[in-house]
Tab-separated table of C-alpha atoms in Angstrom:
chain	number	residue	atom	x	y	z
Q	378	MET	CA	131.300	71.715	85.529
Q	379	LYS	CA	130.694	73.918	88.583
Q	380	ILE	CA	127.393	73.241	90.126
Q	381	ALA	CA	125.193	74.578	93.078
Q	382	LEU	CA	122.523	72.199	94.457
Q	383	LEU	CA	119.358	73.801	95.814
Q	384	GLY	CA	117.701	71.108	97.906
Q	385	SER	CA	118.925	68.243	100.106
Q	386	GLY	CA	116.369	65.555	99.560
Q	387	ASN	CA	116.726	62.119	97.813
Q	388	VAL	CA	117.080	63.565	94.281
Q	389	ALA	CA	119.647	66.243	95.323
Q	390	THR	CA	121.631	63.586	97.405
Q	391	HIS	CA	121.836	60.880	94.747
Q	392	LEU	CA	122.233	63.368	91.845
Q	393	GLY	CA	124.927	65.375	93.803
Q	394	LYS	CA	126.983	62.268	94.404
Q	395	ALA	CA	126.736	61.022	90.799
Q	396	LEU	CA	127.689	64.457	89.470
Q	397	LYS	CA	130.711	64.705	91.844
Q	398	ASN	CA	131.809	61.160	90.900
Q	399	ALA	CA	131.601	62.060	87.253
Q	400	GLY	CA	134.292	64.796	87.739
Q	401	ASN	CA	131.963	67.821	88.303
Q	402	THR	CA	132.483	70.214	91.279
Q	403	ILE	CA	129.636	70.813	93.670
Q	404	VAL	CA	130.360	74.444	94.724
Q	405	GLN	CA	127.568	74.881	97.190
Q	406	VAL	CA	124.490	73.216	98.704
Q	407	TRP	CA	121.594	75.377	99.668
Q	408	SER	CA	118.679	74.116	101.778
Q	409	ARG	CA	116.126	75.864	103.802
Q	410	ASN	CA	117.165	73.581	106.580
Q	411	LEU	CA	120.780	74.424	107.429
Q	412	ALA	CA	121.518	71.176	109.127
Q	413	HIS	CA	120.442	69.149	105.960
Q	414	ALA	CA	122.510	71.594	103.764
Q	415	LYS	CA	125.516	70.965	105.962
Q	416	GLU	CA	125.150	67.126	105.999
Q	417	LEU	CA	124.967	66.937	102.129
Q	418	ALA	CA	127.714	69.415	101.677
Q	419	THR	CA	129.966	67.550	103.895
Q	420	ASN	CA	129.507	64.430	101.644
Q	421	LEU	CA	130.145	66.540	98.587
Q	422	ASP	CA	133.141	68.597	99.873
Q	423	SER	CA	131.276	71.862	99.222
Q	424	SER	CA	130.197	74.933	101.112
Q	425	PHE	CA	126.565	75.295	102.275
Q	426	THR	CA	123.988	77.916	103.185
Q	427	SER	CA	120.319	78.162	104.116
Q	428	SER	CA	119.984	81.733	102.752
Q	429	LEU	CA	119.324	82.417	99.073
Q	430	SER	CA	120.930	85.779	99.445
Q	431	GLU	CA	124.297	84.050	100.234
Q	432	LEU	CA	124.011	81.856	97.131
Q	433	THR	CA	127.402	81.470	95.420
Q	434	THR	CA	127.896	83.302	92.113
Q	435	GLU	CA	130.557	80.709	91.049
Q	436	ALA	CA	128.324	77.945	89.747
Q	437	GLU	CA	127.625	77.515	86.002
Q	438	ILE	CA	124.396	75.539	86.679
Q	439	TYR	CA	122.080	75.770	89.715
Q	440	ILE	CA	120.047	72.623	90.107
Q	441	LEU	CA	116.788	72.990	92.050
Q	442	SER	CA	115.582	69.730	93.596
Q	443	VAL	CA	112.757	70.521	95.918
Q	444	SER	CA	109.155	69.320	96.118
Q	445	ASP	CA	106.924	70.236	93.098
Q	446	ASP	CA	105.005	72.688	95.325
Q	447	ALA	CA	108.028	74.563	96.252
Q	448	ILE	CA	109.692	75.076	92.784
Q	449	ALA	CA	107.869	78.259	91.761
Q	450	GLU	CA	108.481	79.921	95.163
Q	451	VAL	CA	112.214	79.170	95.195
Q	452	ALA	CA	112.699	80.068	91.621
Q	453	SER	CA	111.023	83.459	92.233
Q	454	SER	CA	113.491	84.151	95.018
Q	455	PHE	CA	116.497	83.017	92.935
Q	456	PRO	CA	118.838	86.074	93.014
Q	457	TYR	CA	120.769	85.900	89.600
Q	458	GLN	CA	118.926	86.773	86.460
Q	459	ASP	CA	121.901	85.863	84.238
Q	460	LYS	CA	122.508	82.463	85.812
Q	461	LEU	CA	121.075	79.043	84.734
Q	462	LEU	CA	118.463	77.703	87.112
Q	463	VAL	CA	117.072	74.218	86.187
Q	464	HIS	CA	114.557	72.122	88.054
Q	465	THR	CA	114.526	68.149	88.331
Q	466	SER	CA	110.762	67.498	88.296
Q	467	GLY	CA	109.007	65.198	85.914
Q	468	THR	CA	105.631	66.778	86.555
Q	469	THR	CA	106.466	70.484	86.397
Q	470	GLY	CA	106.639	72.426	83.107
Q	471	ILE	CA	109.556	74.755	81.979
Q	472	ASP	CA	107.331	77.960	81.877
Q	473	ILE	CA	108.116	79.092	85.447
Q	474	PRO	CA	109.612	82.444	86.117
Q	475	GLY	CA	113.270	82.098	86.972
Q	476	ILE	CA	113.542	78.550	85.464
Q	477	SER	CA	115.705	78.213	82.386
Q	478	GLY	CA	115.632	74.388	81.873
Q	479	VAL	CA	114.764	70.837	83.188
Q	480	PHE	CA	117.071	68.172	84.303
Q	481	TYR	CA	114.817	65.130	85.183
Q	482	PRO	CA	116.297	61.796	86.158
Q	483	VAL	CA	113.602	59.306	85.394
Q	484	GLN	CA	113.785	57.245	88.569
Q	485	THR	CA	112.477	57.089	92.047
Q	486	PHE	CA	114.999	57.427	94.803
Q	487	SER	CA	115.190	56.160	98.243
Q	488	LYS	CA	117.524	57.773	100.761
Q	489	GLN	CA	119.259	54.581	101.874
Q	490	LYS	CA	119.507	52.727	98.549
Q	491	ALA	CA	122.520	53.231	96.246
Q	492	VAL	CA	121.650	53.749	92.550
Q	493	ASP	CA	123.657	53.227	89.382
Q	494	PHE	CA	123.100	56.558	87.671
Q	495	SER	CA	124.690	55.437	84.455
Q	496	VAL	CA	121.553	53.422	83.484
Q	497	ILE	CA	118.967	56.049	84.639
Q	498	PRO	CA	117.341	57.929	81.787
Q	499	ILE	CA	117.710	61.673	82.077
Q	500	ALA	CA	115.205	63.817	80.265
Q	501	ILE	CA	116.554	67.427	79.508
Q	502	GLU	CA	114.762	70.489	78.244
Q	503	GLY	CA	116.169	74.034	77.798
Q	504	LYS	CA	114.494	77.381	77.166
Q	505	GLU	CA	117.218	78.061	74.557
Q	506	GLU	CA	119.249	75.710	72.301
Q	507	LYS	CA	122.531	76.505	74.005
Q	508	ILE	CA	120.869	75.671	77.368
Q	509	SER	CA	119.840	72.252	76.087
Q	510	LYS	CA	123.296	71.718	74.841
Q	511	LEU	CA	124.870	72.508	78.076
Q	512	LEU	CA	122.302	70.209	80.060
Q	513	THR	CA	122.988	67.425	77.574
Q	514	GLU	CA	126.604	67.600	78.203
Q	515	LEU	CA	126.145	67.629	81.940
Q	516	ALA	CA	123.653	64.638	81.691
Q	517	ASN	CA	126.028	62.749	79.539
Q	518	SER	CA	128.673	62.950	82.275
Q	519	VAL	CA	126.466	60.797	84.578
Q	520	SER	CA	124.213	58.764	82.341
Q	521	ARG	CA	124.385	56.770	79.080
Q	522	LYS	CA	120.708	57.522	78.471
Q	523	VAL	CA	120.036	61.112	77.806
Q	524	PHE	CA	116.768	62.155	76.144
Q	525	SER	CA	115.554	65.683	75.024
Q	526	LEU	CA	111.976	65.909	76.020
Q	527	THR	CA	109.445	68.812	75.848
Q	528	SER	CA	107.216	69.632	78.751
Q	529	GLU	CA	104.359	67.983	76.928
Q	530	GLN	CA	106.397	64.824	76.371
Q	531	ARG	CA	107.337	64.721	80.097
Q	532	LYS	CA	103.684	64.827	80.826
Q	533	VAL	CA	103.129	61.840	78.584
Q	534	LEU	CA	106.006	60.089	80.370
Q	535	HIS	CA	104.518	60.873	83.775
Q	536	VAL	CA	101.165	59.293	82.893
Q	537	ALA	CA	102.895	56.244	81.474
Q	538	ALA	CA	104.958	55.905	84.712
Q	539	VAL	CA	101.705	56.139	86.811
Q	540	PHE	CA	100.283	53.230	85.001
Q	541	ALA	CA	103.415	51.133	84.895
Q	542	CYS	CA	104.820	51.940	88.437
Q	543	ASN	CA	102.214	53.518	90.844
Q	544	PHE	CA	99.368	51.322	89.670
Q	545	SER	CA	101.560	48.158	89.537
Q	546	ASN	CA	102.530	48.797	93.137
Q	547	HIS	CA	98.912	49.084	94.159
Q	548	LEU	CA	98.146	45.762	92.460
Q	549	TYR	CA	100.931	44.226	94.530
Q	550	ALA	CA	99.286	45.789	97.610
Q	551	ILE	CA	95.903	44.258	96.615
Q	552	ALA	CA	97.677	40.873	96.114
Q	553	ASP	CA	99.150	41.224	99.541
Q	554	ASP	CA	95.826	42.070	101.021
Q	555	ILE	CA	94.116	39.059	99.321
Q	556	LEU	CA	96.955	36.743	100.526
Q	557	THR	CA	97.091	37.959	104.098
Q	558	ARG	CA	93.216	37.893	104.542
Q	559	ASN	CA	93.575	34.194	103.765
Q	560	ASN	CA	96.484	33.635	106.058
Q	561	LEU	CA	99.022	33.350	103.173
Q	562	THR	CA	102.202	35.339	102.880
Q	563	PHE	CA	103.265	37.817	100.235
Q	564	ASP	CA	106.556	35.894	100.124
Q	565	LEU	CA	104.663	33.375	97.944
Q	566	ILE	CA	104.542	35.756	95.027
Q	567	ARG	CA	107.671	37.828	95.449
Q	568	PRO	CA	109.672	35.653	92.975
Q	569	LEU	CA	106.793	35.807	90.489
Q	570	ILE	CA	106.641	39.635	90.757
Q	571	ALA	CA	110.501	39.827	90.152
Q	572	GLU	CA	110.267	37.573	87.161
Q	573	THR	CA	107.315	39.557	85.637
Q	574	GLU	CA	109.457	42.652	85.861
Q	575	GLU	CA	112.605	41.015	84.548
Q	576	LYS	CA	110.915	39.813	81.474
Q	577	VAL	CA	110.108	43.301	80.226
Q	578	GLN	CA	113.725	44.474	80.702
Q	579	SER	CA	114.625	42.679	77.473
Q	580	ASP	CA	111.258	42.193	75.855
Q	581	LEU	CA	108.065	44.256	75.263
Q	582	PRO	CA	105.317	43.519	77.787
Q	583	SER	CA	102.812	42.799	74.977
Q	584	ASN	CA	105.163	39.902	73.894
Q	585	VAL	CA	105.074	38.175	77.321
Q	586	GLN	CA	101.489	38.612	78.557
Q	587	THR	CA	100.208	35.558	80.394
Q	588	GLY	CA	97.145	34.626	82.546
Q	589	PRO	CA	93.469	33.706	82.028
Q	590	ALA	CA	92.445	36.941	80.204
Q	591	VAL	CA	94.974	36.719	77.290
Q	592	ARG	CA	94.172	32.990	77.000
Q	593	GLN	CA	90.456	33.975	77.050
Q	594	ASP	CA	90.058	31.166	79.644
Q	595	GLN	CA	86.385	31.942	80.504
Q	596	LEU	CA	86.110	29.248	83.118
Q	597	THR	CA	89.024	30.694	85.238
Q	598	LEU	CA	87.900	34.256	84.773
Q	599	ALA	CA	84.403	33.276	85.963
Q	600	LYS	CA	85.837	31.375	88.940
Q	601	HIS	CA	87.894	34.379	89.962
Q	602	VAL	CA	85.069	36.799	89.671
Q	603	GLU	CA	82.992	34.537	91.831
Q	604	PHE	CA	85.803	34.514	94.383
Q	605	LEU	CA	85.787	38.309	94.419
Q	606	GLU	CA	81.874	38.515	94.669
Q	607	ASN	CA	82.011	39.996	98.114
Q	608	ASN	CA	84.328	42.850	97.243
Q	609	ALA	CA	82.771	45.237	94.614
Q	610	GLU	CA	85.932	47.199	94.258
Q	611	LEU	CA	88.271	44.292	93.529
Q	612	LYS	CA	85.684	42.679	91.293
Q	613	GLU	CA	85.444	45.865	89.250
Q	614	ILE	CA	89.301	46.134	88.924
Q	615	TYR	CA	89.486	42.446	87.969
Q	616	GLN	CA	86.788	42.828	85.315
Q	617	THR	CA	87.988	46.145	83.945
Q	618	LEU	CA	91.611	44.914	83.517
Q	619	SER	CA	90.728	41.518	82.152
Q	620	GLN	CA	88.469	43.101	79.621
Q	621	SER	CA	91.208	45.582	78.722
Q	622	ILE	CA	93.582	42.579	78.170
Q	623	ILE	CA	91.008	40.877	76.007
Q	624	ASN	CA	90.509	44.094	73.904
Q	625	PHE	CA	94.217	44.807	73.661
Q	626	TYR	CA	95.018	41.478	72.102
Q	627	GLN	CA	92.068	41.273	69.864
Q	628	LYS	CA	93.130	44.619	68.370
Q	629	ALA	CA	96.706	43.395	67.843
H	57	MET	CA	114.266	9.819	95.041
H	58	LYS	CA	113.520	8.075	91.747
H	59	ILE	CA	111.328	10.250	89.535
H	60	ALA	CA	109.500	9.966	86.207
H	61	LEU	CA	108.550	13.172	84.369
H	62	LEU	CA	105.458	13.310	82.302
H	63	GLY	CA	105.716	16.349	80.050
H	64	SER	CA	108.604	18.106	78.341
H	65	GLY	CA	107.628	21.865	78.575
H	66	ASN	CA	109.157	24.682	80.448
H	67	VAL	CA	108.112	23.369	83.945
H	68	ALA	CA	109.169	19.800	83.307
H	69	THR	CA	112.495	21.070	81.910
H	70	HIS	CA	113.479	23.469	84.656
H	71	LEU	CA	112.021	21.171	87.424
H	72	GLY	CA	113.771	18.056	85.978
H	73	LYS	CA	117.151	19.872	86.037
H	74	ALA	CA	116.728	21.103	89.556
H	75	LEU	CA	115.522	17.707	90.810
H	76	LYS	CA	118.527	15.986	89.227
H	77	ASN	CA	121.018	18.674	90.538
H	78	ALA	CA	119.531	18.047	93.984
H	79	GLY	CA	120.641	14.387	93.807
H	80	ASN	CA	117.433	12.834	92.668
H	81	THR	CA	117.372	10.387	89.750
H	82	ILE	CA	115.138	11.069	86.735
H	83	VAL	CA	114.283	7.474	85.616
H	84	GLN	CA	112.302	8.318	82.530
H	85	VAL	CA	110.810	11.225	80.547
H	86	TRP	CA	107.429	10.673	78.907
H	87	SER	CA	105.998	13.092	76.354
H	88	ARG	CA	103.394	12.680	73.698
H	89	ASN	CA	106.115	14.040	71.352
H	90	LEU	CA	108.928	11.453	71.199
H	91	ALA	CA	111.580	13.986	69.985
H	92	HIS	CA	110.713	16.312	72.920
H	93	ALA	CA	110.938	13.389	75.326
H	94	LYS	CA	114.276	12.290	73.873
H	95	GLU	CA	115.734	15.896	73.999
H	96	LEU	CA	114.813	16.361	77.697
H	97	ALA	CA	115.849	12.813	78.567
H	98	THR	CA	119.279	13.337	77.047
H	99	ASN	CA	119.784	16.404	79.331
H	100	LEU	CA	118.694	14.383	82.318
H	101	ASP	CA	120.477	11.040	81.655
H	102	SER	CA	117.275	9.212	81.617
H	103	SER	CA	115.310	6.825	79.381
H	104	PHE	CA	112.290	8.234	77.401
H	105	THR	CA	109.057	7.138	75.878
H	106	SER	CA	105.945	8.599	74.083
H	107	SER	CA	103.776	5.797	75.145
H	108	LEU	CA	102.100	5.598	78.551
H	109	SER	CA	101.865	1.822	78.275
H	110	GLU	CA	105.706	1.843	78.332
H	111	LEU	CA	105.917	3.946	81.350
H	112	THR	CA	108.566	2.795	83.919
H	113	THR	CA	107.469	1.004	87.060
H	114	GLU	CA	110.708	1.990	88.856
H	115	ALA	CA	109.759	5.566	89.872
H	116	GLU	CA	108.643	6.566	93.353
H	117	ILE	CA	106.916	9.648	92.095
H	118	TYR	CA	105.472	10.509	88.704
H	119	ILE	CA	105.368	14.251	88.000
H	120	LEU	CA	102.818	15.435	85.527
H	121	SER	CA	103.702	18.783	83.980
H	122	VAL	CA	101.300	19.285	81.014
H	123	SER	CA	98.931	22.062	80.203
H	124	ASP	CA	95.927	22.514	82.490
H	125	ASP	CA	93.576	21.239	79.752
H	126	ALA	CA	95.492	17.957	79.404
H	127	ILE	CA	95.972	16.970	83.096
H	128	ALA	CA	92.635	15.049	83.474
H	129	GLU	CA	93.148	13.162	80.245
H	130	VAL	CA	96.668	12.077	80.902
H	131	ALA	CA	95.893	11.237	84.590
H	132	SER	CA	93.037	8.972	83.396
H	133	SER	CA	95.382	7.113	81.173
H	134	PHE	CA	98.093	6.671	83.924
H	135	PRO	CA	98.553	2.892	84.110
H	136	TYR	CA	99.482	2.335	87.727
H	137	GLN	CA	96.840	2.585	90.425
H	138	ASP	CA	99.336	2.037	93.216
H	139	LYS	CA	101.886	4.701	92.081
H	140	LEU	CA	102.056	8.334	93.035
H	141	LEU	CA	100.938	10.776	90.307
H	142	VAL	CA	101.212	14.412	91.063
H	143	HIS	CA	100.493	17.506	88.854
H	144	THR	CA	102.358	20.769	88.906
H	145	SER	CA	99.433	23.238	88.214
H	146	GLY	CA	98.513	26.263	90.274
H	147	THR	CA	95.047	26.413	88.885
H	148	THR	CA	93.966	22.771	88.972
H	149	GLY	CA	92.546	21.133	92.021
H	150	ILE	CA	93.637	17.888	93.623
H	151	ASP	CA	90.287	16.005	93.106
H	152	ILE	CA	91.072	14.514	89.618
H	153	PRO	CA	90.901	10.842	89.039
H	154	GLY	CA	94.446	9.261	89.084
H	155	ILE	CA	95.993	12.280	90.926
H	156	SER	CA	97.351	11.836	94.392
H	157	GLY	CA	99.003	15.161	94.963
H	158	VAL	CA	100.167	18.546	93.743
H	159	PHE	CA	103.758	19.883	93.506
H	160	TYR	CA	103.395	23.501	92.303
H	161	PRO	CA	106.458	25.717	91.798
H	162	VAL	CA	105.088	29.274	92.152
H	163	GLN	CA	106.996	30.773	89.267
H	164	THR	CA	106.577	31.464	85.528
H	165	PHE	CA	109.238	29.716	83.417
H	166	SER	CA	110.756	30.645	80.071
H	167	LYS	CA	112.610	27.932	78.066
H	168	GLN	CA	115.806	29.864	77.635
H	169	LYS	CA	116.161	31.480	80.962
H	170	ALA	CA	117.989	29.767	83.892
H	171	VAL	CA	116.227	29.912	87.196
H	172	ASP	CA	117.453	29.505	90.797
H	173	PHE	CA	115.106	26.983	92.118
H	174	SER	CA	116.298	27.376	95.720
H	175	VAL	CA	114.288	30.642	96.002
H	176	ILE	CA	111.134	29.507	94.248
H	177	PRO	CA	108.215	28.751	96.620
H	178	ILE	CA	106.840	25.289	96.123
H	179	ALA	CA	103.236	24.726	97.191
H	180	ILE	CA	102.558	21.036	97.880
H	181	GLU	CA	99.312	19.162	98.631
H	182	GLY	CA	98.734	15.452	99.192
H	183	LYS	CA	95.528	13.363	99.285
H	184	GLU	CA	96.921	11.578	102.301
H	185	GLU	CA	99.283	12.750	105.024
H	186	LYS	CA	102.082	10.387	104.041
H	187	ILE	CA	101.899	11.710	100.409
H	188	SER	CA	102.195	15.321	101.763
H	189	LYS	CA	105.284	14.204	103.765
H	190	LEU	CA	106.893	12.660	100.737
H	191	LEU	CA	106.266	15.679	98.569
H	192	THR	CA	107.487	18.007	101.173
H	193	GLU	CA	110.760	16.045	101.422
H	194	LEU	CA	111.089	16.158	97.554
H	195	ALA	CA	110.289	19.839	97.522
H	196	ASN	CA	112.893	20.503	100.355
H	197	SER	CA	115.592	18.863	98.072
H	198	VAL	CA	115.216	21.803	95.534
H	199	SER	CA	113.763	24.785	97.416
H	200	ARG	CA	114.196	26.604	100.683
H	201	LYS	CA	110.587	27.812	100.613
H	202	VAL	CA	108.156	24.855	100.799
H	203	PHE	CA	104.515	25.600	101.647
H	204	SER	CA	101.654	23.215	102.367
H	205	LEU	CA	98.644	24.644	100.516
H	206	THR	CA	95.082	23.329	100.053
H	207	SER	CA	93.447	23.548	96.599
H	208	GLU	CA	91.318	26.429	97.944
H	209	GLN	CA	94.514	28.249	99.178
H	210	ARG	CA	96.089	27.697	95.699
H	211	LYS	CA	93.125	29.320	94.173
H	212	VAL	CA	93.530	32.379	96.403
H	213	LEU	CA	97.180	32.488	95.524
H	214	HIS	CA	96.291	32.341	91.828
H	215	VAL	CA	93.920	35.291	92.063
H	216	ALA	CA	96.599	37.239	93.865
H	217	ALA	CA	99.176	36.276	91.187
H	218	VAL	CA	96.780	37.524	88.503
H	219	PHE	CA	96.523	40.880	90.112
H	220	ALA	CA	100.276	41.327	90.943
H	221	CYS	CA	101.756	39.788	87.696
H	222	ASN	CA	99.255	39.454	84.846
H	223	PHE	CA	97.642	42.787	85.475
H	224	SER	CA	100.958	44.521	86.149
H	225	ASN	CA	102.361	43.301	82.900
H	226	HIS	CA	99.230	44.656	81.172
H	227	LEU	CA	99.864	48.062	82.757
H	228	TYR	CA	103.403	47.908	81.384
H	229	ALA	CA	101.929	47.248	77.938
H	230	ILE	CA	99.530	50.220	78.426
H	231	ALA	CA	102.429	52.469	79.418
H	232	ASP	CA	104.412	51.173	76.412
H	233	ASP	CA	101.364	52.009	74.188
H	234	ILE	CA	101.029	55.531	75.548
H	235	LEU	CA	104.779	56.128	75.062
H	236	THR	CA	105.040	54.819	71.499
H	237	ARG	CA	101.950	56.561	70.327
H	238	ASN	CA	103.797	59.758	71.367
H	239	ASN	CA	107.100	58.784	69.816
H	240	LEU	CA	108.689	57.960	73.130
H	241	THR	CA	110.451	54.722	74.024
H	242	PHE	CA	109.597	52.153	76.590
H	243	ASP	CA	113.280	52.340	77.607
H	244	LEU	CA	112.396	55.626	79.357
H	245	ILE	CA	110.516	53.723	82.154
H	246	ARG	CA	112.369	50.384	82.210
H	247	PRO	CA	114.599	51.509	85.192
H	248	LEU	CA	111.531	52.786	87.054
H	249	ILE	CA	109.722	49.469	86.613
H	250	ALA	CA	112.718	47.666	87.838
H	251	GLU	CA	112.941	49.855	91.022
H	252	THR	CA	109.200	49.473	91.672
H	253	GLU	CA	109.587	45.722	91.778
H	254	GLU	CA	112.794	45.732	93.655
H	255	LYS	CA	111.346	47.879	96.523
H	256	VAL	CA	108.608	45.205	97.294
H	257	GLN	CA	111.236	42.462	97.599
H	258	SER	CA	112.218	43.754	100.988
H	259	ASP	CA	109.295	45.836	101.930
H	260	LEU	CA	105.483	45.566	101.798
H	261	PRO	CA	103.922	47.418	98.780
H	262	SER	CA	101.522	49.414	101.013
H	263	ASN	CA	104.754	50.946	102.654
H	264	VAL	CA	106.149	52.208	99.368
H	265	GLN	CA	103.165	53.500	97.317
H	266	THR	CA	103.936	56.680	95.521
H	267	GLY	CA	102.267	58.858	92.849
H	268	PRO	CA	99.467	61.399	92.626
H	269	ALA	CA	96.579	59.282	93.953
H	270	VAL	CA	98.223	58.368	97.331
H	271	ARG	CA	99.216	62.157	97.687
H	272	GLN	CA	95.708	62.998	96.769
H	273	ASP	CA	97.191	65.452	94.434
H	274	GLN	CA	93.922	66.461	92.641
H	275	LEU	CA	95.474	68.873	90.236
H	276	THR	CA	97.729	66.135	88.673
H	277	LEU	CA	94.881	63.492	88.737
H	278	ALA	CA	92.588	65.924	86.869
H	279	LYS	CA	95.451	66.752	84.309
H	280	HIS	CA	96.017	62.998	83.717
H	281	VAL	CA	92.278	62.350	83.217
H	282	GLU	CA	92.076	65.168	80.734
H	283	PHE	CA	95.053	63.758	78.882
H	284	LEU	CA	93.150	60.384	78.653
H	285	GLU	CA	89.931	62.039	77.708
H	286	ASN	CA	89.906	60.532	74.188
H	287	ASN	CA	90.386	56.986	75.423
H	288	ALA	CA	87.485	55.793	77.411
H	289	GLU	CA	89.140	52.462	78.431
H	290	LEU	CA	92.316	53.961	79.784
H	291	LYS	CA	90.402	56.739	81.406
H	292	GLU	CA	88.281	54.131	83.288
H	293	ILE	CA	91.419	52.160	84.349
H	294	TYR	CA	93.014	55.411	85.537
H	295	GLN	CA	90.047	56.466	87.569
H	296	THR	CA	89.218	53.061	89.000
H	297	LEU	CA	92.750	52.348	90.150
H	298	SER	CA	93.348	55.966	91.453
H	299	GLN	CA	90.123	55.712	93.369
H	300	SER	CA	91.177	52.347	94.766
H	301	ILE	CA	94.462	53.780	95.984
H	302	ILE	CA	92.553	56.667	97.658
H	303	ASN	CA	90.165	54.179	99.407
H	304	PHE	CA	92.999	51.847	100.387
H	305	TYR	CA	95.120	54.443	102.243
H	306	GLN	CA	91.918	56.169	103.814
H	307	LYS	CA	90.959	52.809	105.281
H	308	ALA	CA	94.511	52.251	106.629
């Protein structure tokens, strides 16, 4: 397909490369910042512009990958009423003037790091059935895991991702803090963290829960709470999550 | 070195293989369960027994890998006062009658899954300096990451591991629960979970925190809390961890 990319950040960069490698043509890159547009366009063999009034008319799909805050504004300035403009945000709904669909790769992208797009789930949503079909086709060209999700389902997905990813990373940060305050290095638990994640790639997390809470090892739980006595916040997190583990496996 | 293994579980199995591959000799495997002792001994080309009174006198180090509850009991029945008995537990102290040291591989082991021992941190502790030296030498034969840790430091390490691993896995379970209650699959966030973990292998977690809390995106936080309104436990976890993230990066 012929595609125009609106945006030049991490999502636009990785998605643009994946779409091109899958045989699609990137016709044009637009970015508010002309230098950024040019840099990405050079990598994708496409034209570029920083002016929405110069946007190509040749693309079949216009993919908008800008920050959540900027989606509504850019969409309202999109010059073609009869063209397909889709955003790539997990947190933004479909009901935005100018937006016809959503093409959301469920991954967090870093500029430097290469990604294998074929294993990244893509959640698509179209305002009409024929738009959904077109987006599914495009998504299938880069990923083996394409899902049709409503805006409501994407919200559920986002809440789940906050628990599994944002909160987990914060727990890593707390662990690092506990270790370094005691002159120990985060290196001590990096392999453990890797193994914890690896286990749930082929199993469900509820099948591989370990630790004192699931064993209801009251002696260890009490020792840990005592250790955290001087830090009310960590003590609260420890007790809240331990109790949640106990409740979770009693229910099950 | 000549080693006797007391125990036949996951730690004994993986550690036994790694020690043998590193050029050490496993003289004997003891397990309360003779069939288990025989099975592991066969893999390690060693003799085996289920009776502590038949324990070999030939080993230089006796490694005790049994459940935390059983350590004190087996150690009290260890027949040789002049021999070196060390346990492999992260949560058990060194001050147990019969125990001379600790040889703790900081990893969680599954029976089926092969592990690369060379990258697994090993925390050692000896009741005397010469014991620490011997254990360090043995640990260096299988791992490139050998640390000398006191019992108090191992306790710190264990608390950190509970936060980073046990609690993270529970957050994965909560995410799975949220998704499946809404007819979505955990597959949708497996790649996100993998990337979250991978990032902290080469960076510190506090450098790569993402999500609505660290952005102080109050609108999204409020939407998520509203979504969790009917589940007091999840709402509490969401609010406690979000507030902790906000506090953490305000301090920094």
